[in-house]
Amino acid sequence: MSDVTQSHPMPQIRLDFVVVGLVIVLSLGVFFYLTAQRQYVLRESVNGFEGLEIWLNSKDHEAQSFTGGWPLDRSSIGLLIQPVFDTKPGTDRVAAQTKEELLIQADEFDQTIQVILEKAQSVPSLIILPKWRTGMRLTGFGHPFLLAPRSDVQNVLRQITGTDVGRLSYMPNPFSDFRYQGDDAVMSARAYAGQVFEGTGCEPIIGRPGAMVLGLCPLPEGGEQDQVYILSDPDVLNNHGLRLGENARIANQLLPGIADGNRIIIDYSDQNWLTEPEQFTKRERTWDDIAQLFDYPFRVLWIGAALLLGLAIWRGGIRNGPVLDQHLSLGSGTRTANAARARLMRLTGQDGALLSDFVDTRIRAEAAEVFGSAHVVANSTEAAFLRYVRSRRPAVADNLQDLLHAIRGLPAHLTASEAITYVDQFESILERLADDA
């Protein structure tokens, strides 16, 4: 009868530890999600350049958005596009306190001229000047009231070139077309409230001297690159303006030509991640690296692991059934009775002795529920329980005592059908006591 004796419960996992761990994991997940979501919101807004990346890739040009986090081999970059979303680089952005302040806020995040110039002097770059306040991104509507302060944008242009390339101004017409000489035809770039600069000392690419939208301008000395492409109006290439005029066709022809077949990177980061090839300490990761784990011979290992997992699930969950509860104790009541009944039905030859042990175990279990496990004494448990029953139900106590004497007088060898009869009578008495309680 070792199956129904009291056993020590296995250590349980504390629920409070599990709850605290889940809260910590969820909090970290929410933090990282919100941090990444800020960049995604900007990239996918009307002021972002997610559409430019998708458009170039659809035309078989290698383009990629970059928000920082790993080194970039500058020798593999043909063109680095740097959108500027800060009208006062080097100055900490003041967070808006009201909805009105947020709408007229001119800076999306903090950037520095030093980092912008370091990148431009390292690789061929296209710097896109700011034009709109945050209200343009939030509302999706362009209005002259939402234009960034012209003096601040003018100052950003002067800091990038290091010289005075002329005055920044807006075209008088709502929509303006600017000439671009393509490879085989003249095309027109269109922008709303076109933001142009005079471009003194710059070579016009889109537009003309005095009203230039894209120009090749000089850079301050000190780097490998001495010229940089400056786009004064982001609406030529951003998600909002790429659909206007022939802007998309111009981007498809102009940008890959500048990159000369190499990668085009749209850099949203506020730090310089460009490195020499020999400086790499951590290789840039792409989805191709993960795909290698599913090529041969790794594919065979994955298939073997899947088959092993399926076999384990079938073996443990289907063939052998669910895991049995091993924490049976004296207080388990009905489960102990059912286990003993099933045991009696299966065993043969010693059912009388097994029945006597079963009755003793059930009496101790019932007494533990009445008096508590700390007050149950093995030698006097049955007598104390009978006194308790007699004080409440004298007739039932007499029946229980007579049945106990009869069970203990049974021979050791007893058929299962006869043993079950006594078990039913015993359980019936205990159920009557439970109903009365």
XYZ file of C-alpha atoms in Angstrom:
437
model
C 0.000 0.000 0.000
C 2.937 2.333 -0.559
C 0.999 4.175 -3.298
C -1.418 5.734 -0.788
C 0.952 6.582 2.035
C 1.733 10.207 2.763
C 4.496 11.657 0.512
C 6.418 14.893 0.703
C 5.176 17.437 -1.864
C 7.580 18.489 -4.580
C 8.929 22.080 -4.448
C 6.461 24.439 -6.091
C 7.358 27.447 -8.275
C 6.285 30.575 -6.417
C 3.562 32.392 -8.306
C 4.745 35.823 -7.168
C 8.179 35.244 -8.706
C 6.550 34.273 -11.998
C 4.327 37.384 -11.992
C 7.244 39.713 -11.195
C 9.355 38.127 -13.927
C 6.580 38.519 -16.506
C 6.071 42.172 -15.532
C 9.794 42.887 -15.942
C 9.945 41.166 -19.330
C 6.831 42.977 -20.574
C 8.162 46.325 -19.332
C 11.441 45.853 -21.195
C 9.560 44.798 -24.307
C 7.327 47.873 -24.170
C 10.368 50.140 -23.648
C 12.275 48.788 -26.626
C 9.134 48.790 -28.762
C 8.368 52.446 -28.003
C 11.997 53.428 -28.613
C 11.996 51.778 -32.031
C 8.469 52.990 -32.773
C 9.599 56.638 -32.645
C 11.947 56.032 -35.582
C 9.333 54.009 -37.477
C 6.744 56.772 -37.066
C 9.137 59.353 -38.516
C 10.317 57.141 -41.375
C 6.776 56.221 -42.426
C 5.303 59.716 -42.030
C 4.868 62.209 -44.857
C 8.250 63.722 -43.869
C 10.066 60.369 -43.875
C 11.891 58.541 -46.658
C 10.604 54.981 -46.283
C 8.950 55.275 -49.684
C 12.254 56.234 -51.299
C 13.876 53.055 -49.989
C 11.002 50.900 -51.253
C 10.989 52.661 -54.633
C 14.709 52.202 -55.223
C 14.643 48.546 -54.191
C 11.731 47.929 -56.548
C 13.960 49.225 -59.353
C 16.748 46.751 -58.469
C 18.901 49.326 -56.677
C 20.317 48.399 -53.285
C 18.877 50.860 -50.745
C 18.657 50.549 -46.972
C 17.408 52.631 -44.047
C 19.808 52.906 -41.117
C 19.033 54.095 -37.574
C 22.345 53.217 -35.935
C 23.479 50.393 -33.711
C 26.246 48.698 -35.717
C 29.281 49.755 -37.786
C 28.944 50.513 -41.496
C 31.781 49.693 -43.870
C 32.145 52.998 -45.675
C 33.950 51.396 -48.598
C 30.683 49.638 -49.571
C 28.560 52.818 -49.507
C 27.971 54.618 -52.775
C 25.726 57.362 -51.412
C 24.820 58.332 -47.862
C 21.544 60.256 -47.656
C 21.384 62.339 -44.483
C 17.976 63.892 -43.724
C 18.328 66.734 -41.218
C 15.385 66.997 -38.818
C 16.958 69.552 -36.462
C 16.823 73.272 -37.271
C 19.236 74.064 -34.419
C 21.894 71.325 -34.491
C 24.000 71.176 -31.353
C 21.223 72.634 -29.183
C 19.135 70.365 -26.980
C 15.552 70.080 -28.132
C 12.964 71.349 -25.656
C 10.101 68.895 -25.269
C 6.684 70.326 -26.082
C 4.320 70.702 -23.120
C 1.067 71.313 -24.964
C -0.520 70.164 -28.181
C -0.058 73.619 -29.717
C 3.660 73.619 -28.868
C 4.022 70.183 -30.428
C 2.430 71.322 -33.681
C 4.828 74.262 -34.110
C 7.907 72.382 -32.877
C 10.604 72.563 -35.566
C 12.915 69.748 -34.398
C 12.171 66.014 -34.465
C 15.318 64.901 -32.596
C 18.742 66.294 -31.727
C 21.548 66.235 -34.300
C 24.966 67.904 -34.502
C 26.720 69.579 -37.407
C 30.009 67.917 -36.461
C 28.582 64.407 -36.957
C 26.853 65.426 -40.203
C 30.119 66.842 -41.585
C 32.158 63.807 -40.460
C 29.895 61.549 -42.483
C 29.821 63.891 -45.500
C 33.614 64.147 -45.540
C 33.983 60.331 -45.385
C 31.624 59.114 -48.131
C 29.651 60.697 -51.004
C 26.659 62.257 -49.285
C 23.347 63.914 -49.995
C 22.256 66.194 -47.148
C 18.559 67.071 -47.046
C 17.749 70.321 -45.255
C 14.753 70.608 -42.889
C 11.629 72.333 -44.140
C 8.562 71.479 -42.047
C 7.554 71.688 -38.425
C 6.277 68.632 -36.535
C 2.702 69.658 -37.318
C 3.227 68.560 -40.919
C 4.024 65.016 -39.763
C 1.178 64.906 -37.252
C -1.567 66.317 -39.471
C -0.349 65.178 -42.889
C -1.219 68.564 -44.380
C 1.190 71.131 -45.747
C 0.568 74.795 -44.921
C 2.869 77.854 -45.002
C 2.244 78.262 -41.270
C 3.959 74.883 -40.686
C 7.166 75.823 -42.520
C 10.287 75.757 -40.325
C 11.890 79.144 -39.493
C 13.768 80.207 -42.633
C 16.601 81.842 -40.667
C 17.280 78.584 -38.792
C 17.358 76.536 -42.006
C 19.610 79.170 -43.579
C 21.983 78.812 -40.630
C 22.063 75.018 -41.019
C 22.985 75.429 -44.705
C 25.778 77.864 -43.846
C 27.211 75.551 -41.172
C 27.294 72.591 -43.569
C 29.079 74.347 -46.438
C 31.267 76.549 -44.244
C 30.732 79.418 -46.690
C 27.897 81.664 -47.764
C 26.218 79.896 -50.671
C 23.455 82.447 -50.894
C 20.069 83.197 -49.441
C 17.363 80.605 -48.764
C 13.860 81.498 -49.976
C 10.472 80.077 -50.957
C 8.925 80.093 -54.410
C 5.874 82.361 -54.725
C 3.663 79.761 -56.452
C 1.985 76.973 -54.450
C 3.531 74.324 -56.723
C 6.755 74.934 -58.603
C 8.565 72.842 -61.209
C 12.356 72.643 -61.356
C 14.366 71.479 -64.342
C 16.533 68.375 -64.236
C 18.607 67.266 -67.202
C 18.297 63.483 -67.284
C 20.312 61.004 -69.310
C 17.965 61.052 -72.257
C 15.379 63.756 -71.536
C 14.627 66.836 -69.496
C 12.427 66.119 -66.475
C 10.664 68.339 -63.959
C 10.840 68.028 -60.175
C 7.759 69.433 -58.426
C 7.417 70.679 -54.846
C 4.808 72.493 -52.782
C 6.028 75.849 -51.417
C 9.381 75.112 -53.009
C 12.340 75.849 -50.719
C 15.333 76.959 -52.817
C 18.729 78.531 -52.263
C 20.855 80.751 -54.486
C 23.718 78.241 -54.600
C 26.669 80.604 -54.957
C 29.688 78.410 -55.720
C 27.488 75.317 -56.186
C 26.821 73.332 -59.337
C 23.050 73.146 -60.031
C 21.634 69.638 -60.454
C 17.930 70.373 -60.038
C 16.873 73.953 -60.588
C 19.045 76.865 -61.715
C 21.521 79.310 -60.188
C 19.581 81.653 -57.947
C 16.744 79.129 -57.445
C 18.465 75.833 -56.836
C 16.821 72.803 -55.221
C 19.687 70.326 -55.523
C 23.256 71.448 -55.892
C 26.777 70.088 -55.589
C 28.376 72.404 -53.041
C 31.833 72.668 -51.452
C 32.636 71.200 -48.062
C 35.054 72.558 -45.448
C 38.568 71.173 -45.794
C 39.705 68.279 -43.632
C 38.167 65.170 -45.177
C 38.421 62.871 -48.174
C 35.308 64.379 -49.748
C 35.447 68.069 -50.665
C 31.928 68.317 -52.133
C 28.455 67.350 -50.993
C 25.025 67.233 -52.614
C 22.576 69.521 -50.820
C 18.823 69.155 -51.338
C 17.100 72.242 -49.977
C 13.556 70.887 -50.346
C 12.902 67.420 -48.844
C 9.548 67.244 -50.644
C 11.367 66.148 -53.790
C 12.277 62.763 -52.251
C 10.176 62.221 -49.118
C 7.026 60.122 -48.815
C 4.837 63.132 -49.528
C 6.672 64.533 -52.527
C 7.895 61.400 -54.272
C 4.497 61.116 -55.982
C 4.541 64.665 -57.377
C 5.619 65.467 -60.919
C 8.482 63.320 -62.118
C 10.177 63.167 -58.728
C 10.150 59.370 -58.599
C 11.711 59.071 -62.076
C 14.386 61.602 -61.138
C 15.217 59.677 -57.936
C 15.464 56.414 -59.867
C 17.930 57.934 -62.330
C 19.868 60.422 -60.205
C 20.614 58.601 -56.934
C 21.934 55.281 -58.378
C 24.064 57.339 -60.763
C 25.712 59.158 -57.856
C 26.146 55.864 -55.950
C 27.802 54.290 -59.005
C 26.168 50.908 -58.395
C 26.990 50.701 -54.676
C 24.663 50.778 -51.704
C 22.431 53.751 -50.974
C 22.007 54.315 -47.237
C 19.274 56.559 -45.810
C 20.868 57.476 -42.485
C 18.553 58.556 -39.649
C 21.188 58.073 -36.925
C 22.602 60.903 -34.837
C 26.083 59.350 -34.535
C 28.877 58.467 -36.942
C 28.882 54.690 -37.462
C 31.143 54.719 -40.536
C 34.323 52.671 -40.166
C 37.215 51.418 -42.231
C 37.041 47.735 -43.272
C 39.920 46.794 -40.931
C 38.198 48.512 -38.009
C 35.309 46.099 -37.933
C 34.904 44.417 -34.583
C 31.336 43.345 -35.204
C 30.209 42.500 -38.720
C 27.070 44.138 -39.981
C 24.233 41.639 -39.768
C 21.573 41.078 -42.393
C 18.769 38.571 -42.907
C 21.119 36.577 -45.147
C 23.159 35.645 -42.073
C 20.106 34.077 -40.447
C 19.149 32.344 -43.692
C 22.510 30.540 -43.665
C 21.389 28.637 -40.567
C 18.723 26.913 -42.676
C 21.035 25.872 -45.528
C 22.575 22.419 -45.859
C 23.826 20.788 -43.608
C 22.008 22.815 -40.914
C 18.700 22.022 -42.601
C 19.193 18.330 -41.772
C 19.714 19.187 -38.105
C 16.530 21.288 -38.021
C 14.526 18.463 -39.607
C 15.963 15.971 -37.100
C 15.142 18.276 -34.208
C 11.560 18.702 -35.472
C 11.125 14.925 -35.770
C 12.545 14.390 -32.281
C 10.215 17.026 -30.854
C 7.222 15.446 -32.566
C 8.200 12.005 -31.254
C 8.597 13.336 -27.726
C 5.187 15.027 -27.828
C 3.539 11.858 -29.171
C 5.329 9.617 -26.690
C 4.601 11.777 -23.668
C 1.251 13.308 -24.484
C -0.610 10.839 -26.713
C 0.724 7.354 -26.190
C 1.220 7.467 -22.407
C -1.491 10.012 -21.638
C -1.238 13.051 -19.391
C 1.201 13.242 -16.496
C -0.232 11.716 -13.325
C -0.524 13.764 -10.151
C 2.209 12.506 -7.813
C 1.266 14.699 -4.863
C -1.286 12.380 -3.259
C -1.489 12.752 0.500
C -3.753 11.849 3.418
C -5.906 14.859 2.795
C -6.587 14.063 -0.841
C -9.858 12.295 0.070
C -11.667 11.092 -3.028
C -8.477 10.801 -5.089
C -7.007 8.414 -2.478
C -10.194 6.369 -2.454
C -10.329 6.144 -6.246
C -6.674 5.137 -6.431
C -7.222 2.422 -3.804
C -10.333 1.121 -5.574
C -8.469 0.870 -8.864
C -5.596 -0.858 -7.102
C -7.924 -3.390 -5.533
C -9.541 -4.149 -8.847
C -6.172 -4.875 -10.443
C -4.526 -6.887 -7.678
C -5.395 -10.443 -6.807
C -4.607 -12.709 -3.969
C -4.208 -10.245 -1.046
C -7.296 -8.074 -1.337
C -8.258 -8.640 2.293
C -4.970 -7.246 3.603
C -5.037 -4.416 1.110
C -8.564 -3.526 2.202
C -7.506 -3.322 5.839
C -4.603 -1.021 4.977
C -6.863 1.116 2.838
C -9.385 1.571 5.643
C -6.639 2.596 8.088
C -5.329 5.163 5.606
C -8.769 6.642 4.980
C -9.505 6.895 8.719
C -6.233 8.736 9.280
C -7.022 11.064 6.377
C -10.483 11.868 7.738
C -9.069 12.417 11.222
C -6.429 14.765 9.842
C -9.158 16.867 8.258
C -11.057 17.012 11.579
C -8.238 17.440 14.118
C -5.396 18.684 11.915
C -2.354 16.692 10.832
C -0.296 17.932 13.803
C -2.730 16.367 16.340
C -3.133 12.982 14.677
C -1.446 10.212 16.660
C -1.067 6.896 14.876
C -2.072 4.677 17.817
C -5.141 6.622 18.927
C -6.360 8.097 15.644
C -9.149 5.608 15.037
C -10.492 5.789 18.609
C -10.462 9.597 18.590
C -12.266 9.682 15.268
C -14.921 7.227 16.452
C -15.514 9.331 19.576
C -15.918 12.391 17.383
C -18.424 10.601 15.111
C -20.335 9.175 18.066
C -20.752 12.647 19.547
C -22.413 13.800 16.336
C -24.077 10.683 14.881
C -24.214 7.775 17.372
C -25.990 5.437 14.941
C -23.492 6.081 12.177
C -20.622 5.600 14.621
C -21.944 2.155 15.577
C -22.273 1.152 11.917
C -18.763 2.388 11.198
C -17.270 0.506 14.170
C -19.046 -2.720 13.228
C -17.867 -2.377 9.626
C -14.284 -1.811 10.750
C -14.363 -4.939 12.912
C -15.803 -6.917 9.994
C -13.130 -5.675 7.575
C -10.302 -6.488 9.970
C -11.725 -9.965 10.396
C -11.627 -10.722 6.696
C -9.159 -13.296 5.439
C -6.049 -12.100 3.604
C -7.117 -13.815 0.397
C -10.317 -12.216 -0.813
C -11.845 -11.763 -4.229
C -11.971 -8.300 -5.729
C -15.779 -8.319 -5.968
C -16.146 -9.037 -2.247
C -13.575 -6.369 -1.339
C -15.361 -3.749 -3.408
C -18.599 -4.452 -1.489
C -16.927 -3.489 1.776
C -15.294 -0.466 0.166
C -18.680 0.780 -1.066
C -20.193 0.425 2.415
C -17.229 2.222 3.984
C -17.311 5.073 1.477
C -21.081 5.380 1.871
C -20.677 5.980 5.630
C -17.969 8.577 5.056
C -20.166 10.359 2.513
C -22.999 10.518 5.050
C -20.615 12.106 7.543
C -19.399 14.590 4.924
C -22.977 15.555 4.050
C -23.797 16.156 7.702
C -20.723 18.343 8.127
